[in-house]
Amino acid sequence: MANTSTRTLRLLSLLQTHRYWPGEELADRLGVSIRTLRRDIDRLRELGYPVEAQRGVDGGYQLAAGAALPPLVIDDEEAVALAVGLQAAAESPVEGIAEASVRVLAKVVQVMPARLRHRVEALRAVTVPVGGGATAGPGVDPDRLTVVALACRDTERLRFSYTAADGRHAERQVEPHRLVCLHRRWYLVAYDLDRQDWRTFRLDRLSAPQGGGVRFGPRSLPAADAAEFVRAGLNGVPRPYRVAALVDAPAATVRARVGRWGTVEEVDAGRCRLEMTADSLDWPAMALGSLGADFRVLGPPELLDLVEEWGARFTRAARGSRAAE
């Protein structure tokens, strides 16, 4: 018979795979008596798992929702699916999802057996992501993301090769602080030991990251948080397009729609001015179109041309569809 710890893990796995287990069937699967099963159920409850019991002839057990998320037990197939899903979510345009996905991915990959890592890599290699929303930035290898994320978590010095915007290559040694996903790009905020100052590094320009096993004490970041530090650095770098538009909607409504991707200033109770900075005009055009309100493009002229082109195309599509009815 399996020892108590092994049997408890097996019980937890069974409870997570079925919504409800009759008591006798569950005891048979574990090869124990009903009395031993009750003791194992009590042990899970002590560990924080909310197990509900139904008494009677057809009595049984099921996991219920608790006040906190307890540790989960997953099998090999589920672990591979989780890792692949997290890699895809790491490219999400939804605020907060990408960063959280990388943190969880780092935890999963750290304890994943090599045989499962190979399966994850094989699936990723033959999977074509379907884009949506904003234009995606340059792709970043999930393995690179997890190495850097672990170094940030463990306050461990990091070495890597870096290609600057002007094409120059250099070896860098840093004390990593945080990963930030902004405008569909990943950035590492770190203290550069060679330059003795804080720096921001784009992960698509970073290669061969390695943790040297050297721990360091935390430093004070010269900003409220890592995201603000990255934004401040980007605002000092010329961007191809600075978008401005007047929107016939309350500032609070527009601000809730565009989130951190734009700056909204109230003009009056029913109008506001929206400003955005972007590498491509596709995202600002889609953002303006999704507001559900009339707007007037203030600049740049290229955005006005794009809006006119899209408007004409949509009009032709509507007319053609109606004519075909």
Short mmCIF file of C-alpha atoms in Angstrom, two decimals:
data_model
loop_
_atom_site.label_atom_id
_atom_site.label_comp_id
_atom_site.label_asym_id
_atom_site.label_seq_id
_atom_site.Cartn_x
_atom_site.Cartn_y
_atom_site.Cartn_z
CA MET A 1 0.00 0.00 0.00
CA ALA A 2 1.31 3.44 -0.81
CA ASN A 3 2.50 5.59 2.10
CA THR A 4 0.24 8.31 3.49
CA SER A 5 1.81 11.24 1.61
CA THR A 6 1.69 9.46 -1.74
CA ARG A 7 -1.89 8.36 -1.14
CA THR A 8 -2.92 11.91 -0.18
CA LEU A 9 -1.52 13.27 -3.44
CA ARG A 10 -3.30 10.52 -5.35
CA LEU A 11 -6.56 11.39 -3.59
CA LEU A 12 -6.13 15.06 -4.43
CA SER A 13 -5.49 14.22 -8.09
CA LEU A 14 -8.65 12.10 -8.25
CA LEU A 15 -10.78 14.82 -6.64
CA GLN A 16 -9.50 17.32 -9.21
CA THR A 17 -10.38 15.11 -12.18
CA HIS A 18 -14.04 14.48 -11.26
CA ARG A 19 -16.65 16.87 -9.95
CA TYR A 20 -18.06 14.22 -7.59
CA TRP A 21 -16.81 10.84 -6.34
CA PRO A 22 -19.00 8.27 -4.55
CA GLY A 23 -17.22 7.31 -1.32
CA GLU A 24 -16.96 3.59 -2.04
CA GLU A 25 -15.64 4.12 -5.57
CA LEU A 26 -13.03 6.58 -4.34
CA ALA A 27 -11.90 4.19 -1.61
CA ASP A 28 -11.63 1.36 -4.15
CA ARG A 29 -9.49 3.50 -6.47
CA LEU A 30 -7.13 4.20 -3.60
CA GLY A 31 -7.21 0.65 -2.25
CA VAL A 32 -8.18 1.73 1.26
CA SER A 33 -11.11 1.36 3.64
CA ILE A 34 -13.87 3.95 4.05
CA ARG A 35 -12.43 4.85 7.47
CA THR A 36 -8.96 5.46 6.00
CA LEU A 37 -10.52 7.53 3.23
CA ARG A 38 -12.22 9.76 5.81
CA ARG A 39 -8.87 10.32 7.56
CA ASP A 40 -7.25 11.23 4.24
CA ILE A 41 -10.09 13.65 3.48
CA ASP A 42 -9.57 15.29 6.90
CA ARG A 43 -5.84 15.58 6.12
CA LEU A 44 -6.62 17.43 2.88
CA ARG A 45 -8.92 19.80 4.74
CA GLU A 46 -6.13 20.55 7.22
CA LEU A 47 -3.93 21.46 4.25
CA GLY A 48 -6.51 23.99 3.07
CA TYR A 49 -8.43 22.02 0.46
CA PRO A 50 -12.20 22.59 0.79
CA VAL A 51 -13.58 19.04 0.44
CA GLU A 52 -17.35 18.73 0.79
CA ALA A 53 -18.95 15.48 1.95
CA GLN A 54 -22.43 14.16 1.13
CA ARG A 55 -23.74 11.63 3.60
CA GLY A 56 -26.11 8.74 3.03
CA VAL A 57 -26.15 5.56 0.94
CA ASP A 58 -24.96 7.43 -2.14
CA GLY A 59 -22.62 9.65 -0.15
CA GLY A 60 -19.37 10.92 -1.59
CA TYR A 61 -16.89 13.78 -1.84
CA GLN A 62 -16.10 16.72 -4.06
CA LEU A 63 -13.76 19.71 -4.08
CA ALA A 64 -15.48 23.04 -3.51
CA ALA A 65 -14.41 26.62 -4.08
CA GLY A 66 -12.47 27.99 -1.12
CA ALA A 67 -11.31 31.37 0.14
CA ALA A 68 -7.86 30.89 -1.45
CA LEU A 69 -6.50 28.86 -4.36
CA PRO A 70 -4.74 25.76 -2.96
CA PRO A 71 -1.88 24.01 -4.81
CA LEU A 72 -3.05 21.94 -7.78
CA VAL A 73 -1.90 18.49 -8.86
CA ILE A 74 -1.69 18.09 -12.63
CA ASP A 75 -0.60 15.23 -14.87
CA ASP A 76 1.93 15.32 -17.72
CA GLU A 77 -0.58 16.18 -20.43
CA GLU A 78 -2.04 19.01 -18.35
CA ALA A 79 1.44 20.37 -17.56
CA VAL A 80 2.32 20.53 -21.26
CA ALA A 81 -1.00 22.19 -22.10
CA LEU A 82 -0.51 24.71 -19.28
CA ALA A 83 2.99 25.67 -20.44
CA VAL A 84 1.95 26.06 -24.09
CA GLY A 85 -1.06 28.13 -23.06
CA LEU A 86 1.04 30.38 -20.84
CA GLN A 87 3.51 30.96 -23.66
CA ALA A 88 0.66 32.15 -25.85
CA ALA A 89 -0.75 34.31 -23.05
CA ALA A 90 2.67 35.95 -22.64
CA GLU A 91 1.91 37.79 -25.91
CA SER A 92 -1.53 38.95 -24.73
CA PRO A 93 -2.49 42.62 -25.23
CA VAL A 94 -4.68 42.49 -22.11
CA GLU A 95 -3.25 44.58 -19.29
CA GLY A 96 -1.57 42.49 -16.59
CA ILE A 97 -2.11 39.12 -18.30
CA ALA A 98 1.30 38.93 -20.02
CA GLU A 99 3.30 39.67 -16.87
CA ALA A 100 1.30 37.21 -14.76
CA SER A 101 1.65 34.54 -17.45
CA VAL A 102 5.43 34.82 -17.45
CA ARG A 103 5.56 34.56 -13.65
CA VAL A 104 3.50 31.36 -13.69
CA LEU A 105 5.43 29.99 -16.69
CA ALA A 106 8.69 30.46 -14.79
CA LYS A 107 7.32 28.45 -11.87
CA VAL A 108 6.09 25.64 -14.12
CA VAL A 109 9.25 25.38 -16.24
CA GLN A 110 11.48 25.33 -13.16
CA VAL A 111 10.00 22.05 -11.93
CA MET A 112 9.13 20.50 -15.29
CA PRO A 113 11.05 17.34 -16.26
CA ALA A 114 13.27 17.58 -19.34
CA ARG A 115 11.06 15.12 -21.26
CA LEU A 116 8.08 17.46 -20.85
CA ARG A 117 10.11 20.54 -21.78
CA HIS A 118 10.96 18.84 -25.08
CA ARG A 119 7.27 18.25 -25.76
CA VAL A 120 6.43 21.87 -24.98
CA GLU A 121 9.16 23.07 -27.34
CA ALA A 122 7.97 20.73 -30.09
CA LEU A 123 4.39 21.96 -29.78
CA ARG A 124 5.50 25.59 -29.81
CA ALA A 125 7.62 25.01 -32.92
CA VAL A 126 4.69 23.72 -34.96
CA THR A 127 2.03 26.10 -33.59
CA VAL A 128 1.17 29.25 -35.53
CA PRO A 129 -0.19 32.00 -33.25
CA VAL A 130 -3.28 33.84 -34.46
CA GLY A 131 -2.84 37.58 -34.00
CA GLY A 132 -5.56 39.95 -32.95
CA GLY A 133 -5.93 43.48 -31.70
CA ALA A 134 -2.80 45.60 -31.69
CA THR A 135 0.07 44.85 -34.03
CA ALA A 136 2.40 42.49 -32.26
CA GLY A 137 5.96 43.48 -31.46
CA PRO A 138 8.98 41.33 -32.28
CA GLY A 139 8.62 37.79 -30.93
CA VAL A 140 10.52 36.73 -27.81
CA ASP A 141 11.61 33.15 -27.13
CA PRO A 142 9.63 31.88 -24.09
CA ASP A 143 12.77 30.15 -22.79
CA ARG A 144 14.51 33.53 -22.77
CA LEU A 145 11.57 35.03 -20.91
CA THR A 146 11.60 32.35 -18.24
CA VAL A 147 15.38 32.60 -17.66
CA VAL A 148 15.11 36.35 -17.15
CA ALA A 149 11.95 36.02 -15.03
CA LEU A 150 13.65 33.52 -12.72
CA ALA A 151 16.67 35.80 -12.35
CA CYS A 152 14.36 38.67 -11.38
CA ARG A 153 12.52 36.50 -8.89
CA ASP A 154 15.67 35.06 -7.32
CA THR A 155 17.60 38.38 -7.28
CA GLU A 156 20.39 36.70 -9.24
CA ARG A 157 22.86 38.51 -11.50
CA LEU A 158 22.32 38.02 -15.20
CA ARG A 159 24.68 37.98 -18.18
CA PHE A 160 23.55 38.33 -21.79
CA SER A 161 24.47 39.63 -25.23
CA TYR A 162 22.67 42.78 -26.28
CA THR A 163 22.20 44.53 -29.62
CA ALA A 164 21.51 48.25 -29.24
CA ALA A 165 19.22 50.25 -31.51
CA ASP A 166 22.23 51.39 -33.58
CA GLY A 167 23.29 47.77 -34.19
CA ARG A 168 26.22 47.65 -31.78
CA HIS A 169 26.72 44.39 -29.87
CA ALA A 170 27.92 44.17 -26.27
CA GLU A 171 28.08 41.74 -23.38
CA ARG A 172 26.14 43.03 -20.37
CA GLN A 173 26.08 42.06 -16.72
CA VAL A 174 23.11 43.34 -14.73
CA GLU A 175 21.12 43.02 -11.54
CA PRO A 176 17.62 42.31 -12.94
CA HIS A 177 14.68 44.06 -11.28
CA ARG A 178 11.43 43.51 -13.21
CA LEU A 179 10.00 42.43 -16.57
CA VAL A 180 7.54 44.87 -18.15
CA CYS A 181 5.26 44.22 -21.15
CA LEU A 182 4.39 47.51 -22.84
CA HIS A 183 3.00 48.14 -26.34
CA ARG A 184 3.32 44.40 -27.12
CA ARG A 185 7.05 44.43 -26.35
CA TRP A 186 8.94 42.95 -23.40
CA TYR A 187 11.44 45.07 -21.46
CA LEU A 188 13.86 44.18 -18.67
CA VAL A 189 14.48 46.87 -16.06
CA ALA A 190 17.86 46.23 -14.46
CA TYR A 191 20.86 47.88 -12.83
CA ASP A 192 23.76 47.79 -15.31
CA LEU A 193 26.91 46.87 -13.38
CA ASP A 194 29.25 48.07 -16.13
CA ARG A 195 27.64 51.50 -16.47
CA GLN A 196 26.69 51.79 -12.80
CA ASP A 197 23.19 52.98 -13.62
CA TRP A 198 19.64 51.77 -14.23
CA ARG A 199 18.83 50.68 -17.77
CA THR A 200 15.96 49.27 -19.84
CA PHE A 201 16.65 46.37 -22.23
CA ARG A 202 14.33 45.12 -24.97
CA LEU A 203 14.11 41.34 -24.74
CA ASP A 204 13.93 40.83 -28.51
CA ARG A 205 17.43 42.40 -28.67
CA LEU A 206 18.74 40.26 -25.83
CA SER A 207 20.25 36.82 -26.41
CA ALA A 208 21.86 33.97 -24.46
CA PRO A 209 20.81 35.10 -20.96
CA GLN A 210 22.58 33.21 -18.17
CA GLY A 211 22.22 33.44 -14.42
CA GLY A 212 25.60 33.29 -12.77
CA GLY A 213 24.32 32.16 -9.39
CA VAL A 214 25.52 35.40 -7.74
CA ARG A 215 22.83 36.93 -5.50
CA PHE A 216 22.51 40.65 -4.85
CA GLY A 217 20.70 43.00 -2.50
CA PRO A 218 17.81 45.12 -3.80
CA ARG A 219 18.51 48.66 -5.02
CA SER A 220 16.14 51.61 -5.01
CA LEU A 221 14.61 52.15 -8.47
CA PRO A 222 14.50 55.86 -9.44
CA ALA A 223 10.79 55.65 -10.32
CA ALA A 224 7.47 54.78 -8.71
CA ASP A 225 7.56 51.36 -10.39
CA ALA A 226 9.21 49.50 -13.26
CA ALA A 227 6.43 50.29 -15.75
CA GLU A 228 6.79 54.02 -15.11
CA PHE A 229 10.57 53.73 -15.57
CA VAL A 230 10.10 52.07 -18.96
CA ARG A 231 7.51 54.63 -20.08
CA ALA A 232 9.77 57.51 -19.08
CA GLY A 233 12.60 56.03 -21.14
CA LEU A 234 10.37 55.46 -24.16
CA ASN A 235 9.02 59.01 -24.06
CA GLY A 236 12.57 60.22 -24.56
CA VAL A 237 12.96 58.13 -27.73
CA PRO A 238 11.48 59.56 -30.95
CA ARG A 239 8.51 57.56 -32.18
CA PRO A 240 7.23 57.49 -35.76
CA TYR A 241 3.68 58.62 -34.89
CA ARG A 242 2.12 60.85 -32.25
CA VAL A 243 -1.65 60.62 -32.55
CA ALA A 244 -4.19 63.19 -31.36
CA ALA A 245 -7.98 63.15 -31.76
CA LEU A 246 -11.07 64.85 -30.36
CA VAL A 247 -13.64 62.28 -29.25
CA ASP A 248 -17.33 62.98 -28.68
CA ALA A 249 -17.49 60.99 -25.45
CA PRO A 250 -16.82 61.65 -21.76
CA ALA A 251 -13.17 61.41 -20.71
CA ALA A 252 -13.93 58.66 -18.16
CA THR A 253 -15.53 56.50 -20.86
CA VAL A 254 -12.59 56.86 -23.25
CA ARG A 255 -10.05 56.37 -20.47
CA ALA A 256 -11.72 53.09 -19.47
CA ARG A 257 -11.50 51.88 -23.09
CA VAL A 258 -7.90 52.76 -23.96
CA GLY A 259 -6.39 52.20 -20.50
CA ARG A 260 -2.66 52.82 -20.33
CA TRP A 261 -2.30 52.99 -24.12
CA GLY A 262 -3.28 56.66 -24.32
CA THR A 263 -3.57 59.98 -22.47
CA VAL A 264 -7.07 61.41 -22.12
CA GLU A 265 -7.85 65.04 -21.23
CA GLU A 266 -11.37 66.36 -20.69
CA VAL A 267 -12.50 69.17 -23.03
CA ASP A 268 -16.02 69.42 -21.63
CA ALA A 269 -18.62 67.08 -20.13
CA GLY A 270 -19.19 65.25 -23.43
CA ARG A 271 -15.85 65.55 -25.22
CA CYS A 272 -12.20 64.77 -24.60
CA ARG A 273 -8.80 64.86 -26.30
CA LEU A 274 -7.05 61.53 -26.80
CA GLU A 275 -3.29 61.33 -27.44
CA MET A 276 -1.36 58.16 -28.25
CA THR A 277 2.17 57.21 -29.31
CA ALA A 278 2.62 54.24 -31.62
CA ASP A 279 4.96 52.52 -34.06
CA SER A 280 2.04 51.73 -36.38
CA LEU A 281 -1.18 53.63 -37.10
CA ASP A 282 -3.27 50.44 -37.24
CA TRP A 283 -3.66 50.24 -33.46
CA PRO A 284 -4.74 53.91 -32.95
CA ALA A 285 -7.21 53.58 -35.84
CA MET A 286 -8.73 50.43 -34.32
CA ALA A 287 -8.80 52.03 -30.85
CA LEU A 288 -10.65 55.10 -32.16
CA GLY A 289 -13.09 52.93 -34.11
CA SER A 290 -13.85 50.81 -31.05
CA LEU A 291 -14.87 53.77 -28.89
CA GLY A 292 -18.40 53.81 -30.30
CA ALA A 293 -18.34 57.59 -30.64
CA ASP A 294 -17.67 60.19 -33.33
CA PHE A 295 -14.16 61.60 -33.40
CA ARG A 296 -12.02 64.08 -35.32
CA VAL A 297 -8.42 63.30 -36.18
CA LEU A 298 -6.07 66.16 -35.23
CA GLY A 299 -2.93 64.41 -36.43
CA PRO A 300 -0.90 63.07 -37.96
CA PRO A 301 -2.13 63.44 -41.56
CA GLU A 302 -1.25 59.78 -42.25
CA LEU A 303 -3.87 58.68 -39.72
CA LEU A 304 -6.54 60.74 -41.47
CA ASP A 305 -5.59 59.06 -44.76
CA LEU A 306 -5.80 55.63 -43.10
CA VAL A 307 -9.22 56.36 -41.56
CA GLU A 308 -10.53 57.51 -44.96
CA GLU A 309 -9.14 54.38 -46.63
CA TRP A 310 -10.69 52.07 -44.01
CA GLY A 311 -14.01 53.96 -44.16
CA ALA A 312 -14.19 53.58 -47.93
CA ARG A 313 -13.34 49.89 -47.70
CA PHE A 314 -15.98 49.23 -45.03
CA THR A 315 -18.56 51.15 -47.05
CA ARG A 316 -17.83 49.05 -50.15
CA ALA A 317 -18.06 45.89 -48.07
CA ALA A 318 -21.46 46.88 -46.65
CA ARG A 319 -22.84 47.81 -50.08
CA GLY A 320 -21.55 44.61 -51.64
CA SER A 321 -23.01 42.49 -48.85
CA ARG A 322 -26.43 44.14 -49.14
CA ALA A 323 -26.41 43.77 -52.93
CA ALA A 324 -25.74 40.05 -52.56
CA GLU A 325 -28.73 39.52 -50.26
#
